[in-house]
Backbone as a ProteinNet text record, in pm:
[ID]
protein_1_A
[PRIMARY]
MIKVARDVALTRINGFTTPPLPDFIMGTLDILERYSRGAMGRRQALAALRMGERDCPCLLRLLGGAGLPIPTAAEDELRHLASLLAAILETPDRTI
[TERTIARY]
-20581.9	-20623.7	-20736.5	-20731.4	-20834.9	-20968.1	-20968.8	-21091.7	-21153.8	-21073	-21123	-21183.8	-21120.6	-21173.4	-21306.6	-21320.6	-21447.5	-21556	-21521.3	-21619.3	-21665.8	-21573	-21609.7	-21697.2	-21666.3	-21747.8	-21888.1	-21901.8	-22033.4	-22118.8	-22057.5	-22137.4	-22211.6	-22180.5	-22248.4	-22312.4	-22441.5	-22510.7	-22640.7	-22665	-22789.2	-22817.6	-22714.7	-22734	-22764.6	-22774.2	-22801.3	-22670.8	-22655.5	-22539.8	-22583.5	-22515.4	-22548.8	-22460.9	-22494.9	-22409.5	-22269.6	-22170	-22033.3	-22025.9	-21954.6	-21945.5	-21831.6	-21854.8	-21754	-21642.7	-21531.3	-21418.9	-21408.6	-21481.4	-21482.3	-21383.9	-21366.9	-21281.3	-21334.4	-21466.7	-21527.3	-21523.3	-21533.5	-21534.2	-21674.1	-21700.2	-21832.7	-21876.8	-21789.8	-21828.4	-21852.5	-21776	-21799.2	-21936.9	-21975.3	-22106.6	-22215.2	-22199.8	-22298.9	-22308.9	-22195.4	-22196	-22264.5	-22236.6	-22300.1	-22451	-22492.6	-22635.7	-22702.1	-22636.8	-22691.1	-22708.4	-22614.6	-22622.8	-22722.4	-22767.4	-22859.1	-22788.2	-22656.5	-22579.6	-22592.5	-22652	-22669.2	-22806.6	-22879.2	-23010.6	-23002.9	-23117.5	-23123.1	-23081.1	-23136.5	-23102.6	-22956.1	-22901	-22758.7	-22673.1	-22709.8	-22632.9	-22640.5	-22760.3	-22774.6	-22692.6	-22694.6	-22617.6	-22467.7	-22424.1	-22281.8	-22232.9	-22322.2	-22286.2	-22314.9	-22356.5	-22393	-22501.5	-22601.7	-22716.4	-22839.2	-22941.4	-23064.7	-23166.1	-23278.9	-23385.7	-23437.6	-23434.6	-23485	-23388.4	-23270.9	-23171.8	-23181.4	-23290.1	-23306.3	-23298.7	-23361.9	-23346.1	-23200.1	-23126.6	-22984.9	-22909	-22944.4	-22881.9	-22907.6	-23029	-23061.4	-22983.5	-22966.5	-22885.4	-22740.3	-22688.9	-22551.1	-22536.7	-22635.4	-22630.8	-22628.1	-22715.5	-22719.3	-22589.9	-22534.5	-22409.4	-22293	-22299.3	-22193.7	-22219.5	-22333.4	-22364.6	-22409.7	-22466.3	-22510.2	-22662.4	-22714.7	-22860.3	-22923.1	-23048.5	-23124.4	-23160.2	-23139	-23169.3	-23319.2	-23352.6	-23492.3	-23499.7	-23620.1	-23641	-23618	-23592.4	-23574.7	-23705.2	-23693.7	-23811.2	-23915.3	-23870.9	-23964.7	-24041.4	-23971.9	-24037.7	-24137.9	-24102.8	-24194.7	-24320.9	-24305.1	-24422.1	-24511.3	-24448.7	-24524.4	-24602.3	-24536.4	-24603.7	-24717.5	-24696.7	-24801.5	-24921.9	-24898.1	-25011	-25084.4	-25011.7	-25076.4	-25163.4	-25112	-25187.8	-25312.8	-25299.2	-25415	-25520.4	-25476.7	-25571.5	-25641.8	-25569.6	-25629.7	-25732.6	-25698.8	-25789.1	-25912.7	-25905	-26020.1	-26111.1	-26067.4	-26148.7	-26261.2	-26389.2	-26501.5	-26512.9	-26465.1	-26480.8	-26354.7	-26278.7	-26154.5	-26185.1	-26100.3	-26108.9	-25975.7	-25983	-25860.9	-25870.2
-3899.8	-3970.8	-4070.7	-4134.7	-4230.5	-4159.8	-4042	-3966.5	-3930.6	-3889.3	-3854.6	-3977.4	-4092.1	-4216	-4252.7	-4234.6	-4263.1	-4167.9	-4040	-3942	-3972.3	-4011.9	-4046	-4170.3	-4267.9	-4389.2	-4357.2	-4261.8	-4226.9	-4153.8	-4099.5	-4029	-4125.2	-4252.3	-4351	-4455.5	-4440.7	-4532.2	-4577.2	-4705.9	-4763.5	-4724	-4706.6	-4672.3	-4526.6	-4444.9	-4303.8	-4226	-4127.2	-4040.1	-3917.7	-3894.9	-3781.7	-3663.5	-3543.3	-3428.4	-3450.3	-3386.5	-3403.3	-3362	-3440.1	-3411.5	-3313.6	-3215.8	-3114.5	-3165.6	-3097.2	-3130	-3018.5	-3032.3	-2932.4	-2968.8	-2876.9	-2902.6	-3022.3	-3027.5	-3135.1	-3267.6	-3266	-3388	-3445	-3502.4	-3553.4	-3663.2	-3758.1	-3867.3	-3818.1	-3717.8	-3660.8	-3595.7	-3525.4	-3461.3	-3568	-3673.5	-3780.8	-3848.8	-3872.4	-3935.9	-3846.7	-3716.3	-3623.8	-3618.3	-3616.6	-3614.9	-3744.2	-3855.6	-3985.4	-3995.8	-3940.9	-3944.4	-3844.5	-3750.9	-3648.3	-3524.8	-3518.3	-3402.6	-3285.3	-3309.9	-3206.9	-3227.7	-3121.2	-3129.8	-3154.3	-3189.8	-3217.8	-3095.9	-2980.1	-2859.1	-2822.7	-2841.7	-2814	-2908.4	-3036.1	-3134.1	-3102.5	-3070.5	-3036.2	-2912.8	-2812.7	-2690.7	-2719	-2800.9	-2833.2	-2910.3	-2988	-3064.4	-2986.6	-2860.5	-2774	-2836.7	-2887.3	-2948	-2865.3	-2872.8	-2800.5	-2888.3	-2826.9	-2900	-3016.9	-3003.2	-3110.3	-3227.9	-3214.8	-3321.6	-3415.8	-3408.9	-3494.7	-3644.1	-3688.9	-3830.7	-3868.4	-3775.7	-3799.6	-3814.4	-3731.5	-3739.6	-3877	-3928.3	-4061.4	-4170.6	-4155.7	-4254.2	-4250.2	-4130.5	-4118.5	-4186.5	-4168.5	-4236	-4387.5	-4437.6	-4581.6	-4632.6	-4556.5	-4596.7	-4598	-4511.9	-4507	-4606.7	-4678.5	-4776.8	-4713.7	-4592.9	-4521.8	-4526.6	-4534.4	-4537.4	-4400.5	-4400.9	-4277.7	-4226.1	-4097.1	-4045	-4046.3	-4071.2	-4067.5	-3983.2	-3946.1	-3870.2	-3961.7	-3901.3	-3978.1	-4050.7	-4163.5	-4245.9	-4169.2	-4087.8	-4007.2	-3909.7	-3847.8	-3753.6	-3824.6	-3943.1	-4019.9	-4058.3	-4098.4	-4131.2	-4009.1	-3894.3	-3770.8	-3735.3	-3743.5	-3712.4	-3810.5	-3937.3	-4037.5	-4008.5	-3966.8	-3935.5	-3810.5	-3711.5	-3593.2	-3629.9	-3715	-3757.8	-3834.5	-3921.6	-3997.4	-3903.1	-3800	-3703.6	-3626.3	-3589.8	-3516.5	-3603.3	-3728.7	-3818.4	-3853.5	-3846.7	-3876.4	-3755.7	-3637	-3515.3	-3520	-3509.1	-3522.5	-3408.3	-3288.8	-3177.5	-3150.3	-3252.6	-3234.5	-3205	-3130.1	-3106.1	-3145.4	-3234.9	-3285.1	-3259.3
-14563.9	-14683.2	-14653.6	-14535	-14499.9	-14483.9	-14418.4	-14400	-14533.8	-14629.9	-14762.7	-14828.5	-14814.6	-14872.5	-14809.5	-14676.5	-14610	-14658.5	-14670.3	-14716	-14857.4	-14942.6	-15079.8	-15080.2	-14994.6	-14987.4	-14937.9	-14847.7	-14795.6	-14897.6	-15002	-15102	-15192.9	-15186.7	-15271.5	-15181.7	-15155.4	-15064.3	-15129.4	-15125.1	-15177.4	-15321.8	-15400.6	-15540.8	-15566.7	-15462.3	-15477.8	-15462.8	-15542.6	-15528.4	-15448.8	-15339.2	-15253.7	-15291.9	-15245.3	-15274	-15218.7	-15275.9	-15225	-15078.3	-15000.6	-14858.3	-14831.9	-14744.7	-14718.2	-14629	-14631.1	-14544.3	-14440.8	-14330.7	-14225.8	-14116.8	-14026.2	-13910.2	-13832.8	-13813.5	-13735.3	-13810.8	-13940.4	-14019.1	-14033.8	-14147.7	-14178.5	-14083	-14055.5	-13966.1	-13824.4	-13781.6	-13648.5	-13641.5	-13746.4	-13750.7	-13744.3	-13823.3	-13823.9	-13688	-13623.3	-13491.7	-13388.3	-13391.7	-13296.7	-13320.2	-13446.1	-13477.5	-13430.5	-13453	-13414.7	-13263.3	-13187.1	-13039.7	-12984.2	-13066.3	-13019	-12967.2	-12985.6	-12939.8	-13036.2	-13151.7	-13253.9	-13315.8	-13338.1	-13399.6	-13549.3	-13606.4	-13750.1	-13832.3	-13798.9	-13875	-13860.2	-13740.8	-13720	-13804.3	-13805.4	-13882.9	-14032	-14080.9	-14222.5	-14257.5	-14170.5	-14196	-14192.3	-14096.5	-14085.8	-14207.7	-14268.8	-14388.6	-14516.9	-14500.2	-14612.9	-14699	-14631.1	-14696.5	-14661.2	-14743.7	-14717.7	-14646.7	-14609.4	-14540.5	-14624.2	-14753.7	-14841.4	-14851.2	-14792.4	-14796.4	-14676.8	-14601.7	-14483.8	-14519.6	-14630.2	-14666.6	-14693.5	-14749.9	-14775.8	-14643.4	-14545.9	-14413.8	-14352	-14367.3	-14313.7	-14385.6	-14517.3	-14592	-14545.9	-14517.3	-14468.9	-14333	-14246.1	-14116	-14134.3	-14220.2	-14245	-14305.1	-14398.8	-14461.9	-14364.7	-14264.4	-14163.2	-14049.8	-14057	-13954.5	-13823.9	-13830.8	-13711.5	-13700.4	-13578.2	-13561.5	-13585.1	-13625.4	-13643.3	-13504.2	-13478.8	-13345.4	-13316	-13192.4	-13148.8	-13021.6	-12986.6	-12863.3	-12743.1	-12630	-12506.5	-12474.1	-12406.2	-12375.9	-12295.2	-12199.6	-12119.9	-12207.7	-12300.8	-12390.5	-12480.9	-12529.3	-12613.5	-12535.7	-12408.5	-12326.2	-12306.2	-12281.1	-12261.3	-12388.3	-12504.2	-12630.3	-12658.8	-12625.2	-12645.9	-12557.7	-12433.8	-12345.2	-12393.4	-12445.6	-12501.7	-12621.3	-12708.9	-12825.6	-12783.1	-12684.1	-12635.4	-12578.6	-12506.5	-12450.1	-12560.6	-12664.1	-12776.6	-12848.1	-12870.3	-12942.1	-12860.3	-12728.9	-12644	-12625.3	-12664.4	-12651.5	-12752.8	-12708.1	-12800.8	-12902.3	-12870.6	-12962.6	-13044.7	-13068.9	-13144.8	-13291.9	-13353.3	-13497.1	-13559.6	-13650.2	-13714.9	-13862.4
[MASK]
++++++++++++++++++++++++++++++++++++++++++++++++++++++++++++++++++++++++++++++++++++++++++++++++

């Protein structure tokens, strides 16, 4: 009963009504926690919650409502991507 109450509470965040949350074996909060930790990708989380690609803002609201951080790439990966972007921007024949 507590899980159902939490799921119902998560459907109303910031004045927006989100689609009804499913009752899966894993549970909605478990899915959100796995996504937040990076153990599950965005598309996997959306599929597990029976949401479409256009529901990504809703997924972010659910994370915020559950008090979970938005997942980010690892720091090493972010540094690598930043160096790639810097190299692209320094190339004189770039086309953007």
